[in-house]
């Protein structure tokens, strides 16, 4: 017999095997939730008055605890015994890579110096027109100076500036290049970063190049490769002391003179945000840098952009959040006003994550809170379709949001939520018709399967 039984088995006085989900919940299709003994929780709360020091006090393993923000847990719960029929961990991760991975990592690679000045500047302009407005962690003038240096001095392969520009071009290639050129930029940018891992003293150019690579992989790569790249990015930040507030540094940092304090804060803030959400979505623990003192950007982020970062940080799986706190975070998320369509769609995804946290806590939600979740679903589907019709970059939110929204609607299982299921399926069908790749088709098929399972379960009961 397991030491701790799940809520459902405890209430029905059944033998629980302690798995997540347990065998009884798999058969019945119930949510398998483990809530600690109230006496133990009161004792834990008495021992620590600092919420940051509190961990989920259930019997869950560290791996299960890390997955508390991931949509995978809810998807598996909805699938029940049918979980084995599809790889839920990969489902809706992103739109998939439009190119084949080369058999020879070196084949198809080239030096940035082989591009003409005109072509290189066109690639850089593409990046600043399409990606920079969303994240704003690069200085256009600094990058233009890097282009001037590369075109005039022709530095040797492996130079930090070449590494930076290759990874800018790899992202731009997703918009303006064919498959062969995309593959060449992908291979070249990866090789330049692999070389950077051999350096004892990498520069901030390398840090930014790794951040660009993480964004690229979040759009095109597999979950584990993306998570590992984001972990590497965190270690590069630690090596270059980017996590230390510029005013606190008592010795020269490896960061170059081109990176002023505010720019360093922006790079650190965006890098941490990416690592947090890649870890959350994949269900892995984020890396916490010891002694981090770097503050958030003071002049270049709006109050709502800062709030996105703060809410994301509060959702760290190590923090025990009570339902009242989670509902307050949801209200705050709904009220955010962000300038870019991608940021607004991310806000909707954050709201769904907060709902999942409330659900994992085993708490019901008020009608007002449910209405806020439904408003986010409506807004998110509109935004996803806007990005599709705008022939945008392959932002992962486009696929991830409608699928996760479908899961939330089925979990809510109310008249108001179920009437919206058709809209999410139509949004996913639009993606199938637009992108026509295996990742999108698989996600749509899995969404239809979950809907059929839910409908059959309601008929059986």
Short mmCIF file of C-alpha atoms in Angstrom, two decimals:
data_model
loop_
_atom_site.label_atom_id
_atom_site.label_comp_id
_atom_site.label_asym_id
_atom_site.label_seq_id
_atom_site.Cartn_x
_atom_site.Cartn_y
_atom_site.Cartn_z
CA UNK A 1 0.00 0.00 0.00
CA UNK A 2 1.27 3.48 -0.85
CA UNK A 3 2.15 5.82 2.03
CA UNK A 4 -0.13 8.53 0.63
CA UNK A 5 -3.39 8.05 -1.26
CA UNK A 6 -4.77 10.48 -3.81
CA UNK A 7 -7.88 12.52 -3.01
CA UNK A 8 -10.23 10.32 -5.05
CA UNK A 9 -9.04 7.04 -3.48
CA UNK A 10 -9.07 8.56 0.00
CA UNK A 11 -12.64 9.79 -0.40
CA UNK A 12 -13.88 6.47 -1.81
CA UNK A 13 -11.70 4.43 0.59
CA UNK A 14 -9.99 2.53 -2.21
CA UNK A 15 -6.49 1.08 -2.24
CA UNK A 16 -4.21 3.56 -4.03
CA UNK A 17 -0.92 2.49 -5.65
CA UNK A 18 0.56 5.99 -5.22
CA UNK A 19 1.39 6.51 -8.88
CA UNK A 20 0.71 9.73 -10.82
CA UNK A 21 -1.93 9.07 -12.03
CA UNK A 22 -2.86 6.05 -9.91
CA UNK A 23 -4.44 2.97 -11.51
CA UNK A 24 -7.90 3.72 -10.10
CA UNK A 25 -7.97 7.25 -11.53
CA UNK A 26 -6.76 5.99 -14.90
CA UNK A 27 -9.68 3.55 -15.05
CA UNK A 28 -12.30 6.03 -13.82
CA UNK A 29 -10.97 9.08 -15.67
CA UNK A 30 -10.83 11.16 -12.48
CA UNK A 31 -8.16 13.79 -11.80
CA UNK A 32 -5.44 12.17 -9.71
CA UNK A 33 -4.50 14.80 -7.14
CA UNK A 34 -2.38 14.33 -4.02
CA UNK A 35 -3.03 16.79 -1.23
CA UNK A 36 -0.93 16.55 1.94
CA UNK A 37 -2.31 15.83 5.37
CA UNK A 38 -3.73 19.13 6.73
CA UNK A 39 -1.81 18.66 9.99
CA UNK A 40 1.47 18.36 8.11
CA UNK A 41 0.64 21.45 6.03
CA UNK A 42 -0.12 23.50 9.15
CA UNK A 43 3.17 22.37 10.67
CA UNK A 44 5.06 23.29 7.48
CA UNK A 45 3.44 26.72 7.40
CA UNK A 46 4.37 27.24 11.03
CA UNK A 47 8.00 26.41 10.32
CA UNK A 48 8.36 28.98 7.53
CA UNK A 49 6.61 32.29 7.11
CA UNK A 50 8.42 33.05 3.83
CA UNK A 51 6.39 31.77 0.80
CA UNK A 52 9.62 31.60 -1.24
CA UNK A 53 10.91 28.88 1.08
CA UNK A 54 7.81 26.70 0.77
CA UNK A 55 7.69 23.70 -1.51
CA UNK A 56 4.66 21.68 -2.51
CA UNK A 57 4.27 19.49 0.53
CA UNK A 58 2.63 16.54 -1.25
CA UNK A 59 4.18 13.16 -1.81
CA UNK A 60 5.02 14.08 -5.40
CA UNK A 61 8.56 13.46 -6.61
CA UNK A 62 10.77 16.43 -7.62
CA UNK A 63 10.05 15.58 -11.28
CA UNK A 64 6.30 15.60 -10.69
CA UNK A 65 6.57 18.83 -8.73
CA UNK A 66 8.47 20.49 -11.58
CA UNK A 67 5.65 19.57 -13.97
CA UNK A 68 3.01 21.45 -11.99
CA UNK A 69 2.93 24.29 -14.58
CA UNK A 70 3.01 22.04 -17.63
CA UNK A 71 -0.08 21.38 -19.69
CA UNK A 72 1.02 17.74 -19.95
CA UNK A 73 -0.48 16.91 -16.54
CA UNK A 74 -3.94 18.12 -17.53
CA UNK A 75 -3.73 16.47 -20.96
CA UNK A 76 -2.88 13.11 -19.40
CA UNK A 77 -5.71 13.48 -16.94
CA UNK A 78 -8.19 14.13 -19.75
CA UNK A 79 -6.83 11.24 -21.83
CA UNK A 80 -7.05 8.80 -18.92
CA UNK A 81 -6.39 5.22 -20.01
CA UNK A 82 -5.85 6.42 -23.61
CA UNK A 83 -2.69 8.34 -22.65
CA UNK A 84 -0.41 5.78 -24.32
CA UNK A 85 -2.01 6.40 -27.72
CA UNK A 86 -0.16 9.67 -28.31
CA UNK A 87 3.00 11.46 -27.05
CA UNK A 88 1.39 14.19 -24.95
CA UNK A 89 4.77 15.62 -23.92
CA UNK A 90 5.49 16.63 -27.52
CA UNK A 91 1.96 17.61 -28.44
CA UNK A 92 1.53 21.31 -29.33
CA UNK A 93 5.13 22.17 -28.35
CA UNK A 94 5.67 24.18 -31.54
CA UNK A 95 4.94 24.18 -35.26
CA UNK A 96 7.93 21.95 -35.94
CA UNK A 97 11.04 22.44 -38.01
CA UNK A 98 10.48 23.17 -41.70
CA UNK A 99 13.81 21.53 -42.59
CA UNK A 100 15.61 18.23 -42.23
CA UNK A 101 18.50 17.96 -39.78
CA UNK A 102 21.67 17.39 -41.82
CA UNK A 103 23.41 14.04 -41.40
CA UNK A 104 26.78 15.76 -41.27
CA UNK A 105 26.71 18.64 -38.79
CA UNK A 106 29.35 20.48 -40.79
CA UNK A 107 27.83 20.05 -44.24
CA UNK A 108 26.06 23.11 -45.55
CA UNK A 109 27.69 25.48 -43.06
CA UNK A 110 29.42 28.68 -44.06
CA UNK A 111 31.01 31.80 -42.65
CA UNK A 112 29.02 34.98 -42.21
CA UNK A 113 31.78 36.78 -44.11
CA UNK A 114 30.63 35.02 -47.32
CA UNK A 115 27.43 37.08 -47.32
CA UNK A 116 27.54 40.35 -49.20
CA UNK A 117 27.13 43.52 -47.18
CA UNK A 118 23.72 44.07 -48.77
CA UNK A 119 22.45 40.56 -47.98
CA UNK A 120 23.73 40.63 -44.41
CA UNK A 121 22.09 43.97 -43.71
CA UNK A 122 18.84 42.71 -45.24
CA UNK A 123 18.87 39.72 -42.87
CA UNK A 124 19.55 41.96 -39.89
CA UNK A 125 16.75 44.31 -40.95
CA UNK A 126 14.37 41.34 -41.17
CA UNK A 127 15.22 40.39 -37.60
CA UNK A 128 14.64 43.90 -36.27
CA UNK A 129 11.35 44.26 -38.11
CA UNK A 130 9.84 40.94 -37.01
CA UNK A 131 11.44 39.66 -33.79
CA UNK A 132 13.02 42.63 -32.06
CA UNK A 133 9.67 44.38 -31.35
CA UNK A 134 8.59 41.41 -29.21
CA UNK A 135 11.68 41.06 -26.99
CA UNK A 136 13.81 44.18 -27.47
CA UNK A 137 17.09 42.92 -26.02
CA UNK A 138 19.43 44.11 -28.80
CA UNK A 139 20.67 47.58 -29.68
CA UNK A 140 20.27 48.19 -33.45
CA UNK A 141 23.23 50.57 -33.54
CA UNK A 142 25.45 48.01 -31.83
CA UNK A 143 24.43 45.32 -34.32
CA UNK A 144 25.06 47.66 -37.25
CA UNK A 145 28.57 48.27 -35.91
CA UNK A 146 29.02 44.49 -35.78
CA UNK A 147 27.98 44.25 -39.43
CA UNK A 148 30.46 47.01 -40.34
CA UNK A 149 33.22 45.13 -38.53
CA UNK A 150 32.46 41.80 -40.20
CA UNK A 151 32.22 43.22 -43.72
CA UNK A 152 35.40 45.28 -43.40
CA UNK A 153 37.69 43.15 -41.21
CA UNK A 154 36.55 39.64 -42.27
CA UNK A 155 37.20 38.03 -38.85
CA UNK A 156 38.11 34.37 -38.60
CA UNK A 157 35.40 31.75 -37.95
CA UNK A 158 34.56 31.51 -34.26
CA UNK A 159 34.79 35.24 -33.61
CA UNK A 160 32.12 36.37 -31.08
CA UNK A 161 30.64 38.91 -33.49
CA UNK A 162 30.26 36.26 -36.20
CA UNK A 163 28.54 33.96 -33.69
CA UNK A 164 26.10 36.74 -32.82
CA UNK A 165 25.30 37.63 -36.44
CA UNK A 166 24.91 34.00 -37.51
CA UNK A 167 22.21 33.46 -34.91
CA UNK A 168 20.42 36.67 -35.90
CA UNK A 169 20.46 35.45 -39.50
CA UNK A 170 19.20 31.97 -38.53
CA UNK A 171 16.03 33.55 -37.13
CA UNK A 172 15.64 35.88 -40.10
CA UNK A 173 16.06 32.90 -42.44
CA UNK A 174 12.81 31.42 -41.08
CA UNK A 175 11.05 34.34 -42.76
CA UNK A 176 12.93 35.10 -45.98
CA UNK A 177 14.93 32.02 -46.99
CA UNK A 178 14.23 28.68 -48.62
CA UNK A 179 14.88 25.32 -46.98
CA UNK A 180 18.50 24.97 -48.16
CA UNK A 181 19.52 28.38 -46.86
CA UNK A 182 17.64 27.83 -43.59
CA UNK A 183 19.49 24.56 -43.12
CA UNK A 184 22.85 26.22 -43.79
CA UNK A 185 22.18 29.00 -41.26
CA UNK A 186 20.92 26.46 -38.72
CA UNK A 187 24.06 24.35 -39.10
CA UNK A 188 26.45 27.31 -39.06
CA UNK A 189 24.88 28.97 -36.02
CA UNK A 190 24.91 25.67 -34.11
CA UNK A 191 28.59 25.04 -34.90
CA UNK A 192 29.55 28.55 -33.79
CA UNK A 193 27.82 27.99 -30.45
CA UNK A 194 29.40 24.59 -29.97
CA UNK A 195 32.78 26.30 -30.34
CA UNK A 196 31.80 28.87 -27.70
CA UNK A 197 31.40 26.08 -25.12
CA UNK A 198 35.16 25.42 -25.32
CA UNK A 199 36.06 28.96 -24.24
CA UNK A 200 37.08 29.68 -20.66
CA UNK A 201 35.98 33.32 -20.93
CA UNK A 202 33.00 33.71 -23.27
CA UNK A 203 31.77 37.21 -24.03
CA UNK A 204 28.34 38.77 -23.83
CA UNK A 205 28.12 38.38 -27.61
CA UNK A 206 28.11 34.64 -26.94
CA UNK A 207 25.39 35.00 -24.31
CA UNK A 208 23.17 36.91 -26.74
CA UNK A 209 23.91 34.34 -29.45
CA UNK A 210 22.75 31.56 -27.09
CA UNK A 211 19.58 33.54 -26.30
CA UNK A 212 18.87 33.86 -30.02
CA UNK A 213 19.45 30.12 -30.41
CA UNK A 214 16.99 29.37 -27.59
CA UNK A 215 14.33 31.46 -29.36
CA UNK A 216 15.10 29.64 -32.62
CA UNK A 217 14.78 26.22 -30.98
CA UNK A 218 11.57 27.19 -29.17
CA UNK A 219 10.13 27.83 -32.64
CA UNK A 220 11.55 24.79 -34.43
CA UNK A 221 13.23 22.34 -32.05
CA UNK A 222 12.25 19.45 -29.81
CA UNK A 223 11.46 20.12 -26.13
CA UNK A 224 14.54 18.49 -24.60
CA UNK A 225 17.00 20.17 -26.97
CA UNK A 226 15.32 23.52 -26.30
CA UNK A 227 15.43 23.06 -22.53
CA UNK A 228 19.12 22.03 -22.61
CA UNK A 229 19.98 25.09 -24.70
CA UNK A 230 18.19 27.33 -22.20
CA UNK A 231 20.15 25.68 -19.35
CA UNK A 232 23.38 26.34 -21.24
CA UNK A 233 22.29 29.95 -21.63
CA UNK A 234 21.88 30.24 -17.85
CA UNK A 235 25.40 28.89 -17.28
CA UNK A 236 26.83 31.37 -19.81
CA UNK A 237 25.05 34.15 -17.93
CA UNK A 238 26.67 32.98 -14.71
CA UNK A 239 30.11 32.77 -16.36
CA UNK A 240 29.86 36.33 -17.71
CA UNK A 241 28.35 37.61 -14.41
CA UNK A 242 25.38 38.99 -16.26
CA UNK A 243 23.20 37.96 -13.30
CA UNK A 244 25.00 40.50 -11.11
CA UNK A 245 23.58 44.03 -11.07
CA UNK A 246 26.03 46.19 -13.09
CA UNK A 247 26.36 48.71 -10.25
CA UNK A 248 27.30 45.88 -7.85
CA UNK A 249 30.22 44.57 -9.90
CA UNK A 250 33.54 45.36 -8.29
CA UNK A 251 35.70 44.01 -11.10
CA UNK A 252 35.67 44.12 -14.86
CA UNK A 253 33.00 41.92 -16.40
CA UNK A 254 33.51 39.94 -19.62
CA UNK A 255 30.64 42.04 -21.01
CA UNK A 256 31.80 44.36 -23.76
CA UNK A 257 31.66 48.14 -23.71
CA UNK A 258 28.79 48.05 -26.24
CA UNK A 259 26.48 46.63 -23.57
CA UNK A 260 25.38 49.40 -21.25
CA UNK A 261 23.76 48.54 -17.86
CA UNK A 262 20.17 48.88 -19.12
CA UNK A 263 20.89 46.65 -22.13
CA UNK A 264 22.45 44.03 -19.83
CA UNK A 265 19.33 44.08 -17.68
CA UNK A 266 17.14 43.55 -20.75
CA UNK A 267 19.22 40.59 -21.92
CA UNK A 268 19.16 39.02 -18.47
CA UNK A 269 15.43 39.60 -18.04
CA UNK A 270 14.48 38.08 -21.40
CA UNK A 271 16.88 35.14 -20.94
CA UNK A 272 15.46 34.32 -17.51
CA UNK A 273 11.91 34.62 -18.81
CA UNK A 274 12.61 32.20 -21.65
CA UNK A 275 14.32 29.70 -19.36
CA UNK A 276 11.47 29.86 -16.86
CA UNK A 277 8.73 29.18 -19.39
CA UNK A 278 10.63 26.53 -21.33
CA UNK A 279 11.16 24.74 -18.01
CA UNK A 280 7.53 25.21 -16.99
CA UNK A 281 6.11 24.05 -20.33
CA UNK A 282 8.43 21.04 -20.50
CA UNK A 283 7.91 20.14 -16.84
CA UNK A 284 11.54 20.50 -15.80
CA UNK A 285 13.04 22.45 -12.89
CA UNK A 286 14.46 25.86 -13.83
CA UNK A 287 18.04 26.73 -12.92
CA UNK A 288 18.35 29.28 -10.13
CA UNK A 289 21.56 31.35 -10.31
CA UNK A 290 23.05 31.83 -6.86
CA UNK A 291 23.65 35.38 -5.77
CA UNK A 292 21.66 36.90 -8.64
CA UNK A 293 21.17 40.62 -8.02
CA UNK A 294 20.49 41.96 -11.52
CA UNK A 295 17.36 44.09 -11.51
CA UNK A 296 14.75 44.25 -14.25
CA UNK A 297 15.04 46.96 -16.92
CA UNK A 298 14.18 50.32 -15.42
CA UNK A 299 13.55 52.43 -18.51
CA UNK A 300 12.84 50.15 -21.49
CA UNK A 301 10.08 47.88 -20.12
CA UNK A 302 6.54 48.99 -19.38
CA UNK A 303 5.00 48.24 -15.99
CA UNK A 304 2.92 45.48 -17.57
CA UNK A 305 5.98 43.89 -19.21
CA UNK A 306 7.63 43.88 -15.80
CA UNK A 307 4.46 42.34 -14.35
CA UNK A 308 4.67 39.46 -16.86
CA UNK A 309 8.16 38.66 -15.58
CA UNK A 310 7.12 38.94 -11.93
CA UNK A 311 4.03 36.74 -12.37
CA UNK A 312 6.13 34.17 -14.21
CA UNK A 313 8.67 34.12 -11.41
CA UNK A 314 5.96 33.72 -8.76
CA UNK A 315 4.70 30.62 -10.61
CA UNK A 316 7.98 28.80 -9.88
CA UNK A 317 7.04 25.21 -8.92
CA UNK A 318 9.03 25.58 -5.69
CA UNK A 319 6.49 28.08 -4.41
CA UNK A 320 3.37 26.95 -2.63
CA UNK A 321 0.56 29.23 -3.80
CA UNK A 322 -2.84 29.20 -2.14
CA UNK A 323 -6.01 29.52 -4.27
CA UNK A 324 -6.60 33.14 -3.25
CA UNK A 325 -3.10 34.11 -4.44
CA UNK A 326 -3.58 32.22 -7.71
CA UNK A 327 -6.93 33.89 -8.39
CA UNK A 328 -5.33 37.27 -7.72
CA UNK A 329 -2.55 36.42 -10.19
CA UNK A 330 -5.18 35.44 -12.75
CA UNK A 331 -7.01 38.75 -12.34
CA UNK A 332 -3.72 40.61 -12.68
CA UNK A 333 -2.87 38.64 -15.83
CA UNK A 334 -6.22 39.40 -17.45
CA UNK A 335 -5.72 43.12 -16.85
CA UNK A 336 -2.27 43.26 -18.51
CA UNK A 337 -2.01 45.51 -21.55
CA UNK A 338 0.87 44.48 -23.78
CA UNK A 339 1.93 46.13 -27.06
CA UNK A 340 2.62 43.16 -29.36
CA UNK A 341 0.26 40.41 -30.54
CA UNK A 342 2.72 37.67 -29.50
CA UNK A 343 3.00 39.16 -26.01
CA UNK A 344 -0.77 39.33 -25.68
CA UNK A 345 -1.07 35.68 -26.73
CA UNK A 346 1.59 34.77 -24.16
CA UNK A 347 -0.51 36.55 -21.55
CA UNK A 348 -3.42 34.24 -22.43
CA UNK A 349 -1.17 31.20 -22.04
CA UNK A 350 -0.02 32.42 -18.62
CA UNK A 351 -3.67 32.67 -17.60
CA UNK A 352 -4.27 29.04 -18.60
CA UNK A 353 -1.22 27.99 -16.59
CA UNK A 354 -2.60 29.75 -13.50
CA UNK A 355 -5.92 27.94 -13.94
CA UNK A 356 -4.06 24.60 -14.09
CA UNK A 357 -2.28 25.49 -10.84
CA UNK A 358 -5.66 26.17 -9.18
CA UNK A 359 -6.94 22.84 -10.48
CA UNK A 360 -3.90 20.89 -9.26
CA UNK A 361 -4.51 22.38 -5.81
CA UNK A 362 -7.87 20.58 -5.87
CA UNK A 363 -9.88 23.78 -5.51
CA UNK A 364 -13.03 24.82 -7.31
CA UNK A 365 -13.16 28.27 -8.90
CA UNK A 366 -15.81 30.95 -8.70
CA UNK A 367 -18.04 31.86 -11.63
CA UNK A 368 -16.17 35.16 -11.91
CA UNK A 369 -12.82 33.39 -12.19
CA UNK A 370 -14.19 30.94 -14.75
CA UNK A 371 -15.46 33.86 -16.83
CA UNK A 372 -11.96 35.38 -16.82
CA UNK A 373 -10.51 32.09 -18.07
CA UNK A 374 -13.14 31.94 -20.82
CA UNK A 375 -12.37 35.53 -21.82
CA UNK A 376 -8.70 34.55 -22.17
CA UNK A 377 -9.71 31.61 -24.38
CA UNK A 378 -11.72 33.91 -26.65
CA UNK A 379 -8.93 36.48 -26.84
CA UNK A 380 -6.25 33.84 -27.42
CA UNK A 381 -8.04 32.19 -30.34
CA UNK A 382 -8.52 35.61 -31.97
CA UNK A 383 -4.83 36.43 -31.52
CA UNK A 384 -3.63 33.04 -32.81
CA UNK A 385 -5.71 33.43 -35.96
CA UNK A 386 -4.45 37.00 -36.39
CA UNK A 387 -0.86 35.73 -36.38
CA UNK A 388 -1.70 32.97 -38.86
CA UNK A 389 -3.43 35.31 -41.30
CA UNK A 390 -0.56 37.77 -40.93
CA UNK A 391 1.88 35.18 -42.33
CA UNK A 392 3.95 35.60 -39.19
CA UNK A 393 6.97 33.72 -37.91
CA UNK A 394 6.26 30.20 -36.63
CA UNK A 395 5.56 31.43 -33.09
CA UNK A 396 4.98 28.40 -30.89
CA UNK A 397 2.04 30.12 -29.13
CA UNK A 398 0.00 29.81 -32.35
CA UNK A 399 -0.25 26.03 -31.90
CA UNK A 400 0.27 25.72 -28.17
CA UNK A 401 -2.52 28.05 -27.08
CA UNK A 402 -5.56 26.60 -28.90
CA UNK A 403 -4.63 23.06 -27.85
CA UNK A 404 -4.11 24.02 -24.20
CA UNK A 405 -7.31 26.10 -24.36
CA UNK A 406 -9.21 23.02 -25.54
CA UNK A 407 -7.87 21.04 -22.57
CA UNK A 408 -8.93 23.77 -20.13
CA UNK A 409 -12.41 23.98 -21.67
CA UNK A 410 -12.89 20.21 -21.32
CA UNK A 411 -11.62 20.33 -17.74
CA UNK A 412 -14.02 23.13 -16.83
CA UNK A 413 -16.81 21.00 -18.30
CA UNK A 414 -19.49 23.69 -18.05
CA UNK A 415 -22.09 24.78 -20.58
CA UNK A 416 -20.17 28.03 -21.15
CA UNK A 417 -16.85 26.23 -21.67
CA UNK A 418 -18.05 23.37 -23.88
CA UNK A 419 -19.75 25.74 -26.31
CA UNK A 420 -16.27 27.16 -27.04
CA UNK A 421 -14.67 23.79 -27.89
CA UNK A 422 -15.72 24.07 -31.54
CA UNK A 423 -13.87 27.39 -31.84
CA UNK A 424 -10.59 25.92 -30.58
CA UNK A 425 -10.92 22.97 -32.96
CA UNK A 426 -11.59 25.32 -35.88
CA UNK A 427 -8.49 27.34 -34.96
CA UNK A 428 -6.42 24.14 -34.94
CA UNK A 429 -7.95 23.12 -38.28
CA UNK A 430 -6.89 26.49 -39.71
CA UNK A 431 -3.34 25.71 -38.61
CA UNK A 432 -3.48 22.30 -40.31
CA UNK A 433 -4.61 23.94 -43.55
CA UNK A 434 -1.95 26.67 -43.30
CA UNK A 435 1.17 24.76 -42.25
CA UNK A 436 0.47 21.18 -43.38
CA UNK A 437 3.21 19.55 -41.31
CA UNK A 438 3.25 16.53 -38.99
CA UNK A 439 3.47 18.52 -35.74
CA UNK A 440 0.28 20.46 -36.49
CA UNK A 441 -1.61 17.43 -37.83
CA UNK A 442 -0.66 15.39 -34.76
CA UNK A 443 -1.82 18.13 -32.40
CA UNK A 444 -5.15 18.46 -34.21
CA UNK A 445 -5.66 14.67 -34.16
CA UNK A 446 -4.90 14.57 -30.43
CA UNK A 447 -7.31 17.43 -29.77
CA UNK A 448 -10.08 15.53 -31.59
CA UNK A 449 -9.23 12.39 -29.60
CA UNK A 450 -9.48 14.24 -26.29
CA UNK A 451 -12.86 15.66 -27.31
CA UNK A 452 -14.14 12.18 -28.25
CA UNK A 453 -12.87 10.72 -24.95
CA UNK A 454 -14.57 13.51 -23.02
CA UNK A 455 -17.85 13.07 -24.91
CA UNK A 456 -17.83 9.30 -24.41
CA UNK A 457 -17.10 9.69 -20.72
CA UNK A 458 -20.09 12.01 -20.30
CA UNK A 459 -22.33 9.50 -22.10
CA UNK A 460 -21.11 6.67 -19.87
CA UNK A 461 -21.96 8.65 -16.75
#
